[in-house]
mmCIF file of C-alpha atoms and ligand atoms in Angstrom:
data_model
loop_
_atom_site.group_PDB
_atom_site.id
_atom_site.type_symbol
_atom_site.label_atom_id
_atom_site.label_comp_id
_atom_site.label_asym_id
_atom_site.label_seq_id
_atom_site.Cartn_x
_atom_site.Cartn_y
_atom_site.Cartn_z
ATOM 1 C CA MET A 1 -25.203 5.046 60.931
ATOM 2 C CA LYS A 2 -27.427 3.813 58.122
ATOM 3 C CA ALA A 3 -25.747 2.915 54.841
ATOM 4 C CA VAL A 4 -26.557 1.105 51.622
ATOM 5 C CA HIS A 5 -25.392 -2.502 51.488
ATOM 6 C CA VAL A 6 -24.997 -3.813 47.928
ATOM 7 C CA LEU A 7 -25.812 -7.522 48.160
ATOM 8 C CA GLY A 8 -25.366 -8.514 44.490
ATOM 9 C CA ASN A 9 -27.967 -9.850 42.051
ATOM 10 C CA ARG A 10 -29.691 -6.457 42.033
ATOM 11 C CA GLN A 11 -30.434 -6.626 45.769
ATOM 12 C CA ILE A 12 -29.947 -3.585 47.986
ATOM 13 C CA ALA A 13 -30.456 -3.254 51.738
ATOM 14 C CA VAL A 14 -30.133 -0.231 54.008
ATOM 15 C CA GLU A 15 -28.435 -1.429 57.192
ATOM 16 C CA ASP A 16 -26.649 -0.209 60.312
ATOM 17 C CA PHE A 17 -22.876 0.166 60.030
ATOM 18 C CA PRO A 18 -20.384 1.546 62.560
ATOM 19 C CA ASP A 19 -19.856 5.316 62.338
ATOM 20 C CA PRO A 20 -16.550 6.159 60.612
ATOM 21 C CA THR A 21 -14.016 8.200 62.599
ATOM 22 C CA PRO A 22 -11.810 10.846 60.987
ATOM 23 C CA GLY A 23 -8.035 10.385 60.945
ATOM 24 C CA GLU A 24 -5.407 13.145 60.862
ATOM 25 C CA GLY A 25 -6.317 15.760 58.264
ATOM 26 C CA GLU A 26 -9.768 14.267 57.741
ATOM 27 C CA VAL A 27 -13.264 15.550 58.426
ATOM 28 C CA LEU A 28 -16.464 13.710 59.270
ATOM 29 C CA VAL A 29 -19.234 14.705 56.863
ATOM 30 C CA HIS A 30 -22.962 14.245 57.298
ATOM 31 C CA VAL A 31 -23.982 13.290 53.761
ATOM 32 C CA LYS A 32 -26.870 15.338 52.370
ATOM 33 C CA ALA A 33 -26.843 13.912 48.845
ATOM 34 C CA SER A 34 -24.996 11.104 47.089
ATOM 35 C CA GLY A 35 -25.191 10.307 43.399
ATOM 36 C CA ILE A 36 -25.405 6.803 41.976
ATOM 37 C CA CYS A 37 -22.685 6.377 39.326
ATOM 38 C CA GLY A 38 -23.036 4.239 36.216
ATOM 39 C CA SER A 39 -19.807 2.511 37.252
ATOM 40 C CA GLU A 40 -21.667 1.021 40.240
ATOM 41 C CA MET A 41 -24.082 -0.899 38.043
ATOM 42 C CA GLY A 42 -21.601 -3.735 37.388
ATOM 43 C CA GLY A 43 -21.382 -4.472 41.103
ATOM 44 C CA TYR A 44 -25.146 -4.103 41.511
ATOM 45 C CA ARG A 45 -25.870 -6.603 38.733
ATOM 46 C CA GLY A 46 -23.020 -8.972 39.673
ATOM 47 C CA ASP A 47 -23.473 -11.906 42.009
ATOM 48 C CA ARG A 48 -21.140 -10.848 44.827
ATOM 49 C CA ALA A 49 -22.029 -8.894 47.965
ATOM 50 C CA GLN A 50 -19.915 -5.817 48.670
ATOM 51 C CA ALA A 51 -18.574 -4.908 52.131
ATOM 52 C CA MET A 52 -20.873 -1.867 51.991
ATOM 53 C CA ASN A 53 -21.331 0.144 48.783
ATOM 54 C CA SER A 54 -19.140 1.780 46.161
ATOM 55 C CA GLY A 55 -20.821 5.206 46.181
ATOM 56 C CA HIS A 56 -18.188 7.863 45.474
ATOM 57 C CA GLU A 57 -20.010 11.097 44.675
ATOM 58 C CA CYS A 58 -21.432 13.060 47.587
ATOM 59 C CA ALA A 59 -21.772 16.368 49.374
ATOM 60 C CA GLY A 60 -22.741 17.267 52.903
ATOM 61 C CA GLU A 61 -22.057 19.196 56.068
ATOM 62 C CA VAL A 62 -18.901 18.899 58.173
ATOM 63 C CA ILE A 63 -19.872 17.716 61.663
ATOM 64 C CA ASP A 64 -16.405 16.908 63.087
ATOM 65 C CA ALA A 65 -13.339 18.943 62.133
ATOM 66 C CA SER A 66 -11.265 18.198 65.233
ATOM 67 C CA ARG A 67 -8.479 16.553 63.143
ATOM 68 C CA ALA A 68 -8.572 19.193 60.394
ATOM 69 C CA SER A 69 -7.154 22.699 60.079
ATOM 70 C CA ARG A 70 -8.867 24.357 57.114
ATOM 71 C CA LEU A 71 -12.484 23.218 57.409
ATOM 72 C CA LYS A 72 -14.760 23.745 60.398
ATOM 73 C CA VAL A 73 -17.986 22.308 61.746
ATOM 74 C CA GLY A 74 -20.948 23.549 59.724
ATOM 75 C CA ASP A 75 -19.028 23.972 56.452
ATOM 76 C CA ARG A 76 -20.917 22.777 53.390
ATOM 77 C CA VAL A 77 -18.613 20.673 51.221
ATOM 78 C CA GLY A 78 -18.458 18.413 48.227
ATOM 79 C CA ILE A 79 -16.020 15.486 48.184
ATOM 80 C CA ALA A 80 -13.816 14.589 45.213
ATOM 81 C CA ALA A 81 -13.826 10.881 44.406
ATOM 82 C CA VAL A 82 -10.060 10.782 43.731
ATOM 83 C CA TRP A 83 -7.691 11.630 46.587
ATOM 84 C CA GLY A 84 -3.985 12.105 45.996
ATOM 85 C CA CYS A 85 -1.283 11.852 48.633
ATOM 86 C CA GLY A 86 -1.318 15.645 48.967
ATOM 87 C CA GLU A 87 2.510 15.871 48.919
ATOM 88 C CA CYS A 88 3.865 14.884 45.493
ATOM 89 C CA ARG A 89 4.485 17.260 42.616
ATOM 90 C CA TRP A 90 1.169 16.312 40.973
ATOM 91 C CA CYS A 91 -0.893 16.847 44.099
ATOM 92 C CA ARG A 92 0.767 20.171 44.819
ATOM 93 C CA ALA A 93 -0.128 21.284 41.279
ATOM 94 C CA GLY A 94 -3.748 20.216 41.791
ATOM 95 C CA GLN A 95 -3.334 17.337 39.328
ATOM 96 C CA ASN A 96 -4.362 14.711 41.856
ATOM 97 C CA THR A 97 -5.414 12.141 39.252
ATOM 98 C CA TYR A 98 -1.738 11.741 38.298
ATOM 99 C CA CYS A 99 -0.675 10.954 41.899
ATOM 100 C CA ASP A 100 1.026 7.550 42.175
ATOM 101 C CA ASN A 101 -0.346 7.020 45.682
ATOM 102 C CA ARG A 102 -3.921 8.035 45.088
ATOM 103 C CA ARG A 103 -6.918 6.475 46.746
ATOM 104 C CA GLY A 104 -10.518 7.454 46.722
ATOM 105 C CA LEU A 105 -13.922 7.857 48.235
ATOM 106 C CA GLY A 106 -16.075 4.775 48.807
ATOM 107 C CA GLY A 107 -19.201 3.973 50.758
ATOM 108 C CA ALA A 108 -20.781 7.360 50.049
ATOM 109 C CA HIS A 109 -24.358 6.053 50.109
ATOM 110 C CA ALA A 110 -24.395 6.487 53.866
ATOM 111 C CA GLU A 111 -25.333 8.976 56.543
ATOM 112 C CA LEU A 112 -21.659 9.627 57.349
ATOM 113 C CA VAL A 113 -18.349 9.573 55.489
ATOM 114 C CA VAL A 114 -14.813 10.672 56.320
ATOM 115 C CA ALA A 115 -12.584 12.394 53.773
ATOM 116 C CA PRO A 116 -9.268 14.309 53.708
ATOM 117 C CA GLU A 117 -10.167 17.984 54.038
ATOM 118 C CA ILE A 118 -7.849 18.951 51.171
ATOM 119 C CA TRP A 119 -10.059 17.063 48.702
ATOM 120 C CA CYS A 120 -13.317 18.595 49.956
ATOM 121 C CA PRO A 121 -14.162 21.754 48.014
ATOM 122 C CA LYS A 122 -16.317 24.180 50.004
ATOM 123 C CA LEU A 123 -19.773 24.886 48.586
ATOM 124 C CA ASP A 124 -21.249 28.350 48.730
ATOM 125 C CA ASP A 125 -24.668 28.911 50.272
ATOM 126 C CA GLU A 126 -26.421 29.286 46.894
ATOM 127 C CA THR A 127 -25.375 25.825 45.713
ATOM 128 C CA PRO A 128 -27.825 23.060 46.631
ATOM 129 C CA TYR A 129 -26.199 19.862 47.906
ATOM 130 C CA ASP A 130 -27.317 17.760 44.935
ATOM 131 C CA VAL A 131 -25.689 20.248 42.548
ATOM 132 C CA GLY A 132 -22.665 20.301 44.867
ATOM 133 C CA VAL A 133 -22.284 16.548 44.268
ATOM 134 C CA LEU A 134 -21.949 17.185 40.536
ATOM 135 C CA LEU A 135 -19.643 20.181 40.990
ATOM 136 C CA SER A 136 -17.160 18.132 43.015
ATOM 137 C CA GLY A 137 -17.530 14.660 41.504
ATOM 138 C CA ASP A 138 -17.857 12.735 38.240
ATOM 139 C CA GLY A 139 -21.142 14.367 37.193
ATOM 140 C CA LEU A 140 -19.706 17.619 35.885
ATOM 141 C CA GLY A 141 -16.047 16.785 36.525
ATOM 142 C CA VAL A 142 -15.694 14.190 33.773
ATOM 143 C CA PRO A 143 -17.372 16.344 31.084
ATOM 144 C CA TYR A 144 -15.459 19.427 32.189
ATOM 145 C CA HIS A 145 -12.064 17.691 32.110
ATOM 146 C CA VAL A 146 -12.776 16.481 28.560
ATOM 147 C CA SER A 147 -13.505 20.085 27.577
ATOM 148 C CA ARG A 148 -10.032 21.025 28.895
ATOM 149 C CA ARG A 149 -8.190 18.044 27.397
ATOM 150 C CA SER A 150 -9.703 18.791 24.001
ATOM 151 C CA PRO A 151 -10.875 22.406 23.863
ATOM 152 C CA THR A 152 -14.124 23.159 22.088
ATOM 153 C CA VAL A 153 -14.639 26.308 20.049
ATOM 154 C CA GLY A 154 -18.002 27.681 18.987
ATOM 155 C CA GLY A 155 -19.552 26.072 15.926
ATOM 156 C CA MET A 156 -17.693 22.788 16.240
ATOM 157 C CA MET A 157 -19.657 19.682 15.388
ATOM 158 C CA VAL A 158 -19.347 17.414 18.438
ATOM 159 C CA ALA A 159 -20.935 13.971 18.792
ATOM 160 C CA VAL A 160 -21.499 12.247 22.142
ATOM 161 C CA VAL A 161 -21.814 8.466 21.857
ATOM 162 C CA GLY A 162 -23.769 7.161 24.863
ATOM 163 C CA THR A 163 -26.050 9.455 26.847
ATOM 164 C CA GLY A 164 -25.991 7.964 30.318
ATOM 165 C CA PRO A 165 -25.558 10.511 33.115
ATOM 166 C CA ILE A 166 -21.966 11.284 32.064
ATOM 167 C CA GLY A 167 -22.826 11.469 28.354
ATOM 168 C CA LEU A 168 -25.659 13.844 29.223
ATOM 169 C CA GLY A 169 -23.108 15.973 31.076
ATOM 170 C CA HIS A 170 -20.982 16.087 27.900
ATOM 171 C CA CYS A 171 -24.024 17.248 25.900
ATOM 172 C CA LEU A 172 -24.671 20.008 28.455
ATOM 173 C CA VAL A 173 -21.067 21.241 28.627
ATOM 174 C CA GLN A 174 -20.303 20.983 24.898
ATOM 175 C CA ALA A 175 -23.506 22.828 23.937
ATOM 176 C CA PHE A 176 -22.777 25.508 26.564
ATOM 177 C CA LEU A 177 -19.341 26.005 25.002
ATOM 178 C CA GLY A 178 -20.936 26.596 21.607
ATOM 179 C CA ALA A 179 -20.692 23.223 19.885
ATOM 180 C CA GLU A 180 -23.460 21.825 17.700
ATOM 181 C CA VAL A 181 -24.032 18.563 19.558
ATOM 182 C CA ILE A 182 -25.191 15.262 18.089
ATOM 183 C CA ALA A 183 -26.237 12.755 20.776
ATOM 184 C CA LEU A 184 -26.268 9.024 19.974
ATOM 185 C CA ASP A 185 -27.882 6.374 22.172
ATOM 186 C CA LEU A 186 -30.320 3.436 22.181
ATOM 187 C CA SER A 187 -32.729 4.925 24.715
ATOM 188 C CA PRO A 188 -35.412 7.354 23.455
ATOM 189 C CA ALA A 189 -35.854 8.661 27.025
ATOM 190 C CA ARG A 190 -32.177 9.541 27.355
ATOM 191 C CA LEU A 191 -32.065 11.094 23.894
ATOM 192 C CA GLU A 192 -34.993 13.299 24.879
ATOM 193 C CA LEU A 193 -33.025 14.359 27.955
ATOM 194 C CA ALA A 194 -29.990 15.053 25.768
ATOM 195 C CA GLN A 195 -32.105 17.375 23.655
ATOM 196 C CA LYS A 196 -33.336 19.232 26.735
ATOM 197 C CA LEU A 197 -29.720 19.668 27.844
ATOM 198 C CA GLY A 198 -28.671 21.238 24.569
ATOM 199 C CA ALA A 199 -28.097 18.535 21.934
ATOM 200 C CA ALA A 200 -29.118 19.959 18.552
ATOM 201 C CA HIS A 201 -29.550 16.520 16.972
ATOM 202 C CA VAL A 202 -30.279 13.044 18.322
ATOM 203 C CA VAL A 203 -29.622 9.706 16.647
ATOM 204 C CA ASN A 204 -31.212 6.520 17.936
ATOM 205 C CA VAL A 205 -28.641 3.906 16.947
ATOM 206 C CA SER A 206 -31.185 1.098 17.303
ATOM 207 C CA GLU A 207 -33.331 2.646 14.562
ATOM 208 C CA VAL A 208 -30.930 4.155 12.029
ATOM 209 C CA ASP A 209 -27.396 3.588 10.834
ATOM 210 C CA PRO A 210 -25.366 6.069 12.924
ATOM 211 C CA ILE A 211 -22.763 6.657 10.205
ATOM 212 C CA GLU A 212 -25.423 7.504 7.621
ATOM 213 C CA ALA A 213 -27.377 9.658 10.063
ATOM 214 C CA VAL A 214 -24.342 11.681 11.150
ATOM 215 C CA GLY A 215 -23.258 11.963 7.507
ATOM 216 C CA GLU A 216 -26.625 13.502 6.662
ATOM 217 C CA ILE A 217 -26.624 15.917 9.603
ATOM 218 C CA THR A 218 -23.106 17.135 8.811
ATOM 219 C CA ARG A 219 -23.531 17.120 4.991
ATOM 220 C CA GLY A 220 -20.791 14.538 4.688
ATOM 221 C CA MET A 221 -18.219 16.374 6.782
ATOM 222 C CA LEU A 222 -18.708 14.173 9.872
ATOM 223 C CA CYS A 223 -17.670 15.476 13.334
ATOM 224 C CA ASP A 224 -14.809 17.658 14.551
ATOM 225 C CA LYS A 225 -14.840 15.760 17.809
ATOM 226 C CA VAL A 226 -16.493 12.594 19.090
ATOM 227 C CA ILE A 227 -16.722 11.769 22.779
ATOM 228 C CA GLU A 228 -17.203 8.072 23.536
ATOM 229 C CA ALA A 229 -19.111 7.841 26.814
ATOM 230 C CA ALA A 230 -20.817 4.466 26.529
ATOM 231 C CA GLY A 231 -17.884 2.239 27.432
ATOM 232 C CA GLY A 232 -18.579 -0.445 24.832
ATOM 233 C CA PRO A 233 -16.546 -1.707 21.847
ATOM 234 C CA GLN A 234 -19.328 -0.907 19.373
ATOM 235 C CA ALA A 235 -19.551 2.646 20.691
ATOM 236 C CA LEU A 236 -15.811 3.192 20.185
ATOM 237 C CA LYS A 237 -16.000 1.739 16.674
ATOM 238 C CA THR A 238 -18.904 4.069 15.920
ATOM 239 C CA ALA A 239 -16.942 7.018 17.319
ATOM 240 C CA LEU A 240 -14.053 6.262 14.949
ATOM 241 C CA ARG A 241 -16.467 6.073 12.000
ATOM 242 C CA ILE A 242 -18.289 9.345 12.629
ATOM 243 C CA VAL A 243 -15.230 11.511 13.275
ATOM 244 C CA GLY A 244 -14.277 13.682 10.323
ATOM 245 C CA LYS A 245 -10.883 14.311 8.747
ATOM 246 C CA ALA A 246 -8.320 15.685 11.248
ATOM 247 C CA GLY A 247 -10.900 15.200 14.004
ATOM 248 C CA THR A 248 -10.497 14.016 17.582
ATOM 249 C CA VAL A 249 -11.915 11.009 19.397
ATOM 250 C CA VAL A 250 -11.973 11.197 23.188
ATOM 251 C CA ALA A 251 -12.294 7.855 24.985
ATOM 252 C CA CYS A 252 -14.193 8.467 28.183
ATOM 253 C CA GLY A 253 -16.140 5.251 28.887
ATOM 254 C CA GLU A 254 -13.954 2.626 30.556
ATOM 255 C CA GLN A 255 -13.739 -0.747 28.850
ATOM 256 C CA GLY A 256 -11.354 -3.554 27.973
ATOM 257 C CA ALA A 257 -9.429 -4.135 24.743
ATOM 258 C CA VAL A 258 -11.009 -3.023 21.465
ATOM 259 C CA PRO A 259 -9.291 -3.863 18.155
ATOM 260 C CA ILE A 260 -8.656 -0.799 16.001
ATOM 261 C CA SER A 261 -6.889 -0.432 12.698
ATOM 262 C CA PRO A 262 -4.253 2.309 12.904
ATOM 263 C CA ALA A 263 -4.225 2.732 9.122
ATOM 264 C CA GLU A 264 -7.965 2.877 8.610
ATOM 265 C CA ASP A 265 -9.112 4.369 11.883
ATOM 266 C CA LEU A 266 -6.354 6.895 12.590
ATOM 267 C CA ILE A 267 -3.512 7.398 10.121
ATOM 268 C CA ARG A 268 -5.113 8.081 6.788
ATOM 269 C CA ARG A 269 -7.454 10.764 8.045
ATOM 270 C CA ASP A 270 -5.101 12.374 10.632
ATOM 271 C CA ILE A 271 -7.289 11.360 13.563
ATOM 272 C CA THR A 272 -6.236 12.246 17.117
ATOM 273 C CA MET A 273 -7.360 9.799 19.773
ATOM 274 C CA MET A 274 -7.035 10.544 23.467
ATOM 275 C CA GLY A 275 -8.174 9.406 26.890
ATOM 276 C CA SER A 276 -9.556 11.540 29.683
ATOM 277 C CA TRP A 277 -10.141 10.537 33.286
ATOM 278 C CA PHE A 278 -12.200 12.208 36.007
ATOM 279 C CA TYR A 279 -11.215 15.851 36.667
ATOM 280 C CA GLN A 280 -8.265 17.496 38.370
ATOM 281 C CA PHE A 281 -8.752 19.407 41.576
ATOM 282 C CA ARG A 282 -7.283 22.602 40.112
ATOM 283 C CA GLU A 283 -10.205 22.652 37.641
ATOM 284 C CA GLN A 284 -12.908 22.682 40.305
ATOM 285 C CA PRO A 285 -13.197 26.480 40.763
ATOM 286 C CA ALA A 286 -13.756 26.897 37.015
ATOM 287 C CA MET A 287 -16.547 24.282 37.161
ATOM 288 C CA VAL A 288 -18.224 26.364 39.869
ATOM 289 C CA ASP A 289 -17.816 29.491 37.701
ATOM 290 C CA LEU A 290 -19.609 27.798 34.809
ATOM 291 C CA TYR A 291 -22.482 26.920 37.147
ATOM 292 C CA HIS A 292 -22.805 30.509 38.334
ATOM 293 C CA ARG A 293 -22.650 31.715 34.729
ATOM 294 C CA GLY A 294 -25.707 29.653 33.867
ATOM 295 C CA LEU A 295 -24.590 26.095 33.124
ATOM 296 C CA ARG A 296 -27.752 24.142 34.079
ATOM 297 C CA VAL A 297 -25.968 21.521 36.135
ATOM 298 C CA GLY A 298 -29.078 20.742 38.205
ATOM 299 C CA ASP A 299 -30.951 19.677 35.064
ATOM 300 C CA LEU A 300 -28.702 16.589 34.877
ATOM 301 C CA ILE A 301 -30.520 15.260 37.961
ATOM 302 C CA THR A 302 -33.801 13.494 37.226
ATOM 303 C CA HIS A 303 -34.515 11.570 40.445
ATOM 304 C CA HIS A 304 -34.177 12.000 44.227
ATOM 305 C CA PHE A 305 -34.810 9.223 46.759
ATOM 306 C CA PRO A 306 -34.374 9.140 50.520
ATOM 307 C CA LEU A 307 -31.534 6.804 51.533
ATOM 308 C CA SER A 308 -34.141 4.385 52.927
ATOM 309 C CA GLU A 309 -35.454 3.960 49.338
ATOM 310 C CA ALA A 310 -32.020 3.329 47.820
ATOM 311 C CA ALA A 311 -33.264 0.082 46.250
ATOM 312 C CA GLN A 312 -35.695 2.102 44.157
ATOM 313 C CA GLY A 313 -32.900 4.485 43.154
ATOM 314 C CA PHE A 314 -30.708 1.631 41.926
ATOM 315 C CA ARG A 315 -33.679 0.170 40.019
ATOM 316 C CA VAL A 316 -34.209 3.470 38.218
ATOM 317 C CA MET A 317 -30.490 3.632 37.285
ATOM 318 C CA ASP A 318 -30.623 0.018 36.118
ATOM 319 C CA GLU A 319 -33.417 0.839 33.648
ATOM 320 C CA ALA A 320 -30.957 3.164 31.863
ATOM 321 C CA LYS A 321 -33.563 5.820 31.126
ATOM 322 C CA SER A 322 -32.671 8.370 33.791
ATOM 323 C CA GLY A 323 -30.240 11.212 34.240
ATOM 324 C CA LYS A 324 -28.417 11.433 37.546
ATOM 325 C CA VAL A 325 -30.113 9.688 40.499
ATOM 326 C CA MET A 326 -29.535 11.182 43.963
ATOM 327 C CA LEU A 327 -29.924 9.486 47.334
ATOM 328 C CA GLU A 328 -30.565 11.759 50.285
ATOM 329 C CA PRO A 329 -29.822 10.448 53.782
HETATM 330 ZN ZN1 LIG B 1 -18.237 7.450 39.207
HETATM 331 ZN ZN1 LIG B 2 0.289 12.841 45.335
#
């Protein structure tokens, strides 16, 4: 099969790799679309070659179900990026991200992947494969899980700090749920996308002071909730400054240690701070419902490239101006 080989130093090749073979309980999937995740950019820019690629968001058609019992050949499926053991109390409750023996999808920028059938949600015939990627992976999963961890009610003032593909997903979901969304980023192109996806206000943090700007928009009240989706220390600091009294900060962008002052940042204004990771498998049907009720999930996707032009796809992601970039084997 053909697959993307990440060579490091922003070099990408599409090469021949051996076809994967399904193990017990697994299916072989012919990938129809795979999304490039922001988390892959570190490896792309770094100086080390990967064994293959770290793609982990895809959807496709089952072409070998001989080791599976639920799925059959021809089924259209998405694949969750996080796989639990399938047996523990968390997995049985559909809370696979809490499984102590979890593993996950890798090498999804390829013609073929294998995956445990229990972590492959079926797609209905009306759902295009590229949308199916978002409905079963990070693209909608991360924003949806945040909306469950910290419920949004209509009229809330919600800021999203960082409007990469995941931040854009937060703008879409939060606006759909009735929040008045303020999007903050450095990129005018991404802020324009945020507006199209439902952000009522945009703040370019390279041009204006974000604390002043949000203060003006909210008439001094600041935000009920701030979602940090940039994964940088400055973004988290900004999030803690633009949250209002008794508000909530959701940390969503992964990063290392950031110094915070409990007294100043949390205690004296009754701030709640929480983390939120990926989505849980039990939430997936509700994500599909939102799509069928009009959530414009497909609008998060701005680019499609054939797998053979994966290098171009990674370049577009690297420019940090796009929404979701899809590769199509
Ligand atoms: Zn990801
Ligand atoms: Zn488990």
